[in-house]
Tab-separated table of C-alpha atoms in Angstrom:
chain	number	residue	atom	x	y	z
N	1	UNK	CA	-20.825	20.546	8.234
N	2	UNK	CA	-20.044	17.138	7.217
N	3	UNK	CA	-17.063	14.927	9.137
N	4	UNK	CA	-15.114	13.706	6.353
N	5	UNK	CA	-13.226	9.922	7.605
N	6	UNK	CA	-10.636	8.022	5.277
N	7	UNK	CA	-10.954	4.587	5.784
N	8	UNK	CA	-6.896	3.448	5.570
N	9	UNK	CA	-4.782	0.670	5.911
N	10	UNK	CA	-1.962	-0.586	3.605
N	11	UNK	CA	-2.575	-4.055	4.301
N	12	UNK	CA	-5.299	-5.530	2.280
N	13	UNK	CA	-7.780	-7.605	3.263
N	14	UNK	CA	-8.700	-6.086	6.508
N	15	UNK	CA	-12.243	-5.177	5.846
N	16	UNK	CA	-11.321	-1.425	4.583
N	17	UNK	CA	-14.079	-1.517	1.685
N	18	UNK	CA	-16.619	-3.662	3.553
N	19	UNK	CA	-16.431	-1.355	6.513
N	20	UNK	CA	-16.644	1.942	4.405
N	21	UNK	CA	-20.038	0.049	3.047
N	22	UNK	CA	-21.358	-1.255	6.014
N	23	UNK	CA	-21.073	1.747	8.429
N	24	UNK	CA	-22.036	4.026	5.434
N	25	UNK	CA	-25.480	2.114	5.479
N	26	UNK	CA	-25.829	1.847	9.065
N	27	UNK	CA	-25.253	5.856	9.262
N	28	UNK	CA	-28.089	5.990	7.102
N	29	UNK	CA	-30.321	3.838	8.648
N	30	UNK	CA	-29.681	5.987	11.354
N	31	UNK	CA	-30.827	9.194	9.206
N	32	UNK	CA	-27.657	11.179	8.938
N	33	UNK	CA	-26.399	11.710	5.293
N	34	UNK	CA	-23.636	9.686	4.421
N	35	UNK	CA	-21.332	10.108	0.883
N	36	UNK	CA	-18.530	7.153	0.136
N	37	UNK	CA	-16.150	8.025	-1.877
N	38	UNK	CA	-14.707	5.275	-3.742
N	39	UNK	CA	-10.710	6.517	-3.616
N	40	UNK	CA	-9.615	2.211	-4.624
N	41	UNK	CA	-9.363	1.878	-8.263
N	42	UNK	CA	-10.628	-2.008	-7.588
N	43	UNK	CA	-13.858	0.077	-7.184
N	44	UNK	CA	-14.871	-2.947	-4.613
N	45	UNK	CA	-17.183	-0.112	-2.403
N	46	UNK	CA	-19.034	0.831	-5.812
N	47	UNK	CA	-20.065	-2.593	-6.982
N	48	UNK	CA	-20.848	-3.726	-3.234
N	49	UNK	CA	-23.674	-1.017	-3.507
N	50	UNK	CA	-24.622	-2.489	-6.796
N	51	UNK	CA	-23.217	-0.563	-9.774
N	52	UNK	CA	-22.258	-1.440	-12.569
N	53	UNK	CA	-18.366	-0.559	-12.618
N	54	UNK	CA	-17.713	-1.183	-16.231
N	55	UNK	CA	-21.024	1.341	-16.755
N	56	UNK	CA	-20.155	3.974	-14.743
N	57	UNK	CA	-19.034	7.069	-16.827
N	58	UNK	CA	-18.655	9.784	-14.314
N	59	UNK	CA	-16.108	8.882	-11.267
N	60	UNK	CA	-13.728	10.095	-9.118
N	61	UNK	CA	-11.323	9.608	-11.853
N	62	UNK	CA	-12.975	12.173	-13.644
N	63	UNK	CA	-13.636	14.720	-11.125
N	64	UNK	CA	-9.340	14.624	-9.546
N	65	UNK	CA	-8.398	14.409	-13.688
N	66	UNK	CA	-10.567	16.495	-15.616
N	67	UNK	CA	-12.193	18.432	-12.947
N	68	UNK	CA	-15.639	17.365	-13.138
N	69	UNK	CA	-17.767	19.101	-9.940
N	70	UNK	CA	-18.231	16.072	-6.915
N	71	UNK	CA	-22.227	16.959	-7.809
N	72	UNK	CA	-22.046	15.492	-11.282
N	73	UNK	CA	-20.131	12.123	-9.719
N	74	UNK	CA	-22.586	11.231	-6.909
N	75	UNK	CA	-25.031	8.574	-7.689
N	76	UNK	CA	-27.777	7.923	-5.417
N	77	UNK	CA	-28.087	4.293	-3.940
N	78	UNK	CA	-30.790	1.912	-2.985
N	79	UNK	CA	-30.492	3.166	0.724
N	80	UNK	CA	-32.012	6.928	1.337
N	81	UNK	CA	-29.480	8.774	2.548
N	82	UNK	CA	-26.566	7.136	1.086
N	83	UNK	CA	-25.264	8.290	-2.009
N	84	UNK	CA	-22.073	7.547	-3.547
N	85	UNK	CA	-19.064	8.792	-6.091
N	86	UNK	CA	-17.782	5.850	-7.852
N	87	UNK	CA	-14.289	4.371	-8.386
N	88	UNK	CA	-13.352	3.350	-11.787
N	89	UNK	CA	-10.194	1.199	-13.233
N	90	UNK	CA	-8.902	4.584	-15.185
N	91	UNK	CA	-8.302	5.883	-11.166
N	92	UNK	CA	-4.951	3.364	-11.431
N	93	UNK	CA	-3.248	5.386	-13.908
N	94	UNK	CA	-4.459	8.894	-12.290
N	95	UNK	CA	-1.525	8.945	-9.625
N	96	UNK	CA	0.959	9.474	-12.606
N	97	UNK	CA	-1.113	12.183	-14.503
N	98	UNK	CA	-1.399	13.787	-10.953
N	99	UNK	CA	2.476	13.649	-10.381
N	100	UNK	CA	3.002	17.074	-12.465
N	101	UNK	CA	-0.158	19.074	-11.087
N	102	UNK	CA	0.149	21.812	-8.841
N	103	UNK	CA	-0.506	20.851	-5.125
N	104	UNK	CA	-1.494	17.563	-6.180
N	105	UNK	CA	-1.667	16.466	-2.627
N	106	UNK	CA	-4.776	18.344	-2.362
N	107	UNK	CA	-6.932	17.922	-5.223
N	108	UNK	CA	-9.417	15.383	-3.598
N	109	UNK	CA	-9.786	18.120	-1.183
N	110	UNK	CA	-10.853	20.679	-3.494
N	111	UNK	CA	-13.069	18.061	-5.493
N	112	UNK	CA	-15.053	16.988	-1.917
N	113	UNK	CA	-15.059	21.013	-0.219
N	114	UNK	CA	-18.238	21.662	-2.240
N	115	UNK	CA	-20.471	19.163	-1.264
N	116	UNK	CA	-19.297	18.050	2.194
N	117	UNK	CA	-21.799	20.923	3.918
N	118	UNK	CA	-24.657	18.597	2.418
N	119	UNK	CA	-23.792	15.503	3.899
N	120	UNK	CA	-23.434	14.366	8.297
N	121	UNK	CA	-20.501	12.269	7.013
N	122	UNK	CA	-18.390	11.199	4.077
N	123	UNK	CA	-16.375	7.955	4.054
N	124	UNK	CA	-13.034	7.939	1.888
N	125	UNK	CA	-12.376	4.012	0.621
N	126	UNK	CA	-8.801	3.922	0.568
N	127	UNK	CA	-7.223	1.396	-1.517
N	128	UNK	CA	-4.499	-0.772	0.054
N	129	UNK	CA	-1.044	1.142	-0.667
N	130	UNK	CA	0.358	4.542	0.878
N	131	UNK	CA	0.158	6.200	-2.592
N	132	UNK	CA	-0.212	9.542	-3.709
N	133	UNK	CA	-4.187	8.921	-3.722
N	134	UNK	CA	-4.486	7.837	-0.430
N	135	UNK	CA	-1.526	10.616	0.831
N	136	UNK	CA	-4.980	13.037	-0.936
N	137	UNK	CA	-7.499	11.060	1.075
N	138	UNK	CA	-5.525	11.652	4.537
N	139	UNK	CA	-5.076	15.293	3.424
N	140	UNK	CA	-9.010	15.677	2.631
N	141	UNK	CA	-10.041	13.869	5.472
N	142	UNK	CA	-10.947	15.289	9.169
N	143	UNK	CA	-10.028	12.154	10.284
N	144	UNK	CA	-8.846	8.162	9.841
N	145	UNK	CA	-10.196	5.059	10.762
N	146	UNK	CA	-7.913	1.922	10.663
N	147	UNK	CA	-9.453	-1.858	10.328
N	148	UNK	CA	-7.336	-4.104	12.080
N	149	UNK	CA	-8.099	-7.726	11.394
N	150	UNK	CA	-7.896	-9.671	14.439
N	151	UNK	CA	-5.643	-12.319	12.826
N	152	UNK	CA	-1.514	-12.867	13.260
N	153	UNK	CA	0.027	-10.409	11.673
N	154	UNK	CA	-2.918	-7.560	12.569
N	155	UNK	CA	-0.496	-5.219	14.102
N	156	UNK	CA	2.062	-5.502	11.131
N	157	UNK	CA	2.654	-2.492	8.731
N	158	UNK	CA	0.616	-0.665	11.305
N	159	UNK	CA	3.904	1.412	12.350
N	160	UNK	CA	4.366	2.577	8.621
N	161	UNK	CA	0.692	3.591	8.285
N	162	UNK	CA	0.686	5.895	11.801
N	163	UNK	CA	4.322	6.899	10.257
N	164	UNK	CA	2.437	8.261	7.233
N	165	UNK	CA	-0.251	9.545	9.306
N	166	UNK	CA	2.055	11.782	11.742
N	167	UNK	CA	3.868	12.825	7.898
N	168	UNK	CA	0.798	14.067	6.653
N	169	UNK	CA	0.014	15.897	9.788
N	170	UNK	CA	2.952	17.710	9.830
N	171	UNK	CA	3.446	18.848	6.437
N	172	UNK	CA	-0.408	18.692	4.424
N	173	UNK	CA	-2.751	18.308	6.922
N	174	UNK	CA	-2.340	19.335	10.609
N	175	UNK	CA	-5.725	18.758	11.595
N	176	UNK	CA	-5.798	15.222	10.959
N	177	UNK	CA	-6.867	12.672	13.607
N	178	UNK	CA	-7.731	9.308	14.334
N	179	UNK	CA	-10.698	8.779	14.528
N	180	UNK	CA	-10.024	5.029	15.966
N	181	UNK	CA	-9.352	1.536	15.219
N	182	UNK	CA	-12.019	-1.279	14.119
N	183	UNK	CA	-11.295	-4.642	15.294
N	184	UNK	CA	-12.627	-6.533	12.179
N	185	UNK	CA	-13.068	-10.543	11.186
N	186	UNK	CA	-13.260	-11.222	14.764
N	187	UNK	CA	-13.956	-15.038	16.143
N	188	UNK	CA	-14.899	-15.059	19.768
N	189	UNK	CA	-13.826	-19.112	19.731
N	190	UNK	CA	-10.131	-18.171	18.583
N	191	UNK	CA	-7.541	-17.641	21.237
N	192	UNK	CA	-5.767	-15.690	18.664
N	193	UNK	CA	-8.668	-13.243	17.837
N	194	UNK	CA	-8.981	-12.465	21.637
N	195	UNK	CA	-4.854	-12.423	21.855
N	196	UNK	CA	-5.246	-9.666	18.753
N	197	UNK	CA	-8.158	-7.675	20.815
N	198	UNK	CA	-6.238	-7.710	23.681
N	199	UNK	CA	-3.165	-6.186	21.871
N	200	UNK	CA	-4.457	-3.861	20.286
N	201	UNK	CA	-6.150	-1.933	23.358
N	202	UNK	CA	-3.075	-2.429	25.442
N	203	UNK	CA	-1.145	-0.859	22.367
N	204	UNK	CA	-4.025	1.897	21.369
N	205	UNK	CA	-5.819	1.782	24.461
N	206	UNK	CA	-9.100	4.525	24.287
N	207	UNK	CA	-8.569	4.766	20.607
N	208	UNK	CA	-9.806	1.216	20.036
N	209	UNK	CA	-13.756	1.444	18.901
N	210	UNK	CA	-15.866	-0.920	21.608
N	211	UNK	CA	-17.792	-2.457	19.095
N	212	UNK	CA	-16.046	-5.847	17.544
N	213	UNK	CA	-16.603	-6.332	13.782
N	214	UNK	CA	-16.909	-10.232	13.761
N	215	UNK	CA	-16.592	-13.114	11.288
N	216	UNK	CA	-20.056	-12.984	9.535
N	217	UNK	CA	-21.301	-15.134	6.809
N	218	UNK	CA	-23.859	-12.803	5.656
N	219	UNK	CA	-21.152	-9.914	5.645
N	220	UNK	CA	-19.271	-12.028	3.311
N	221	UNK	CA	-21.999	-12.951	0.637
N	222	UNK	CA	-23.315	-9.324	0.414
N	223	UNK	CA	-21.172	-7.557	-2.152
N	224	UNK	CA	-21.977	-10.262	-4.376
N	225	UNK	CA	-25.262	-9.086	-4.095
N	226	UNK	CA	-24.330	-5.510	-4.836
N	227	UNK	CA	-26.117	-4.732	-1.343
N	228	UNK	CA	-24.959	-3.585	2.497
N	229	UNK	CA	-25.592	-6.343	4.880
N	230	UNK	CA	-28.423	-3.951	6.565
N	231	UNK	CA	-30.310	-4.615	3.267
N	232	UNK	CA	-28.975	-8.163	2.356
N	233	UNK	CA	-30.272	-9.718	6.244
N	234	UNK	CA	-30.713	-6.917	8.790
N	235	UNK	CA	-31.253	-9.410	11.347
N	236	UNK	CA	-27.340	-10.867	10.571
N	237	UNK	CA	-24.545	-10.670	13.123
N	238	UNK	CA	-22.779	-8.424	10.509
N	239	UNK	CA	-25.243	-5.993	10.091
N	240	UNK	CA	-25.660	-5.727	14.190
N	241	UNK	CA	-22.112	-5.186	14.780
N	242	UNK	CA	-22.101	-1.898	11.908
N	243	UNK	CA	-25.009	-0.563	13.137
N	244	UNK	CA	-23.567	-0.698	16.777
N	245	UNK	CA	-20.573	0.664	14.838
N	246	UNK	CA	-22.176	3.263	13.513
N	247	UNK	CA	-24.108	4.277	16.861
N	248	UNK	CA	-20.828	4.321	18.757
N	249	UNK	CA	-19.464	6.796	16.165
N	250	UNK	CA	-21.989	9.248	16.061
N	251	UNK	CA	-22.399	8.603	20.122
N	252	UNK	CA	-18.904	10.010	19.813
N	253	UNK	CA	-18.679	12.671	17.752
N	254	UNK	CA	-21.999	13.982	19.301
N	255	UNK	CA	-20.194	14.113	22.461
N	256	UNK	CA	-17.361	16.661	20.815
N	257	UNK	CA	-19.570	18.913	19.280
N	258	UNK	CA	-21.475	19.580	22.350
């Protein structure tokens, strides 16, 4: 049964898509079956795996509007094990067709149900607004992760986001939890990155994951190449810290189940 984990946070620029990327690939590496779903109509996590967005003719768009099956969607990427369902521009305008559907808070649920028994996990790119699209990807998903990004204003608009999340939880989706949060873009030689660490497991204490997503050059570059970091220079700092990200999540969540 797969774990199904919306990657949220209003705030852009926190390393949303290039963590749902990232870990996505190191899960694989790791052989477990991973699906991202590209819920950001910038469609940033389907061109970092190297599609073509302007080609892609079946997306999520499609399967929330017109109610083509999640198989149809998924696309297979370079990385066995990884597949994906693509975003698409048209996904921008879907939030006002949805506003007149019946329980529209739950159609990415009923698109995802079918296929999430053949996959370990599926990551939910959220794009960066508490919409009505990412209100469906906290009522599809098991759980959230948050990137924080260990820079001045990390724990702004952080309030509003756990305000949504305890919302959703109460009236759509009562089994929601968080999973944790990622401390992203972090510089060991800043006194302000370390101030941010240190805030944020006083604040979220056991919920914080151990692993420190830092500054990376390689990281950066990557998308451009329409690859994960894992692929673009596995021996990177980048693609270390998501593969320790990855093995502390699964380290986890093997724990639970037993």
């Amino acid at each position: 049964m797969g774990k199904i984990i919306a990657l949220a946070n209003q705030k852009g620029g926190v390393g949303k898509t290039t963590t749902a990327i990232n870990l996505a690939a190191s899960l694989a590496v790791l052989e477990k079956k991973v699906l991202i779903v590209d819920a950001d109509p910038q469609a940033n996590a389907t061109s970092g795996i190297g599609l073509e967005v302007r080609s892609v003719e079946k997306s999520i768009y499609e399967c929330l509007i017109e109610g083509l099956d999640a198989s149809d969607a998924i696309i297979k990427s370079e990385i066995e094990g990884m597949d994906i369902i693509p975003s698409h521009i048209d996904l921008v305008g879907a939030e006002i067709e949805m506003l007149n559907m019946d329980d529209r808070e739950h159609m990415l649920k009923r698109v995802i149900e079918p296929v999430k028994d053949r996959y370990d996990y599926i990551l939910i790119d959220c794009s960066p607004s508490l919409g009505l699209i990412t209100v469906n990807s906290l009522s599809a998903a098991d759980s959230v992760m948050i990137p924080v990004q260990c820079e001045y204003f990390a724990l702004e608009g952080l309030g509003k986001l756990l305000n949504t999340i305890k919302i959703i939880q109460g009236r759509l989706n009562p089994n929601l939890e968080i999973e944790g949060f990622i401390l992203t873009m972090y510089d060991s030689r800043l006194r302000l990155s370390n101030q941010v660490v240190e805030e944020v497991r006083k604040h979220f204490q056991q919920m914080v994951f151990d692993t420190l997503i830092q500054r990376n050059i390689k990281l950066s570059e990557a998308p451009s190449f329409g690859k994960p970091v894992v692929l673009y220079d596995a021996e990177s700092k980048g693609a270390i810290n998501y593969l320790n990200l990855a093995r502390e999540l699964v380290t986890k969540n093997e724990e639970v189940e037993v």
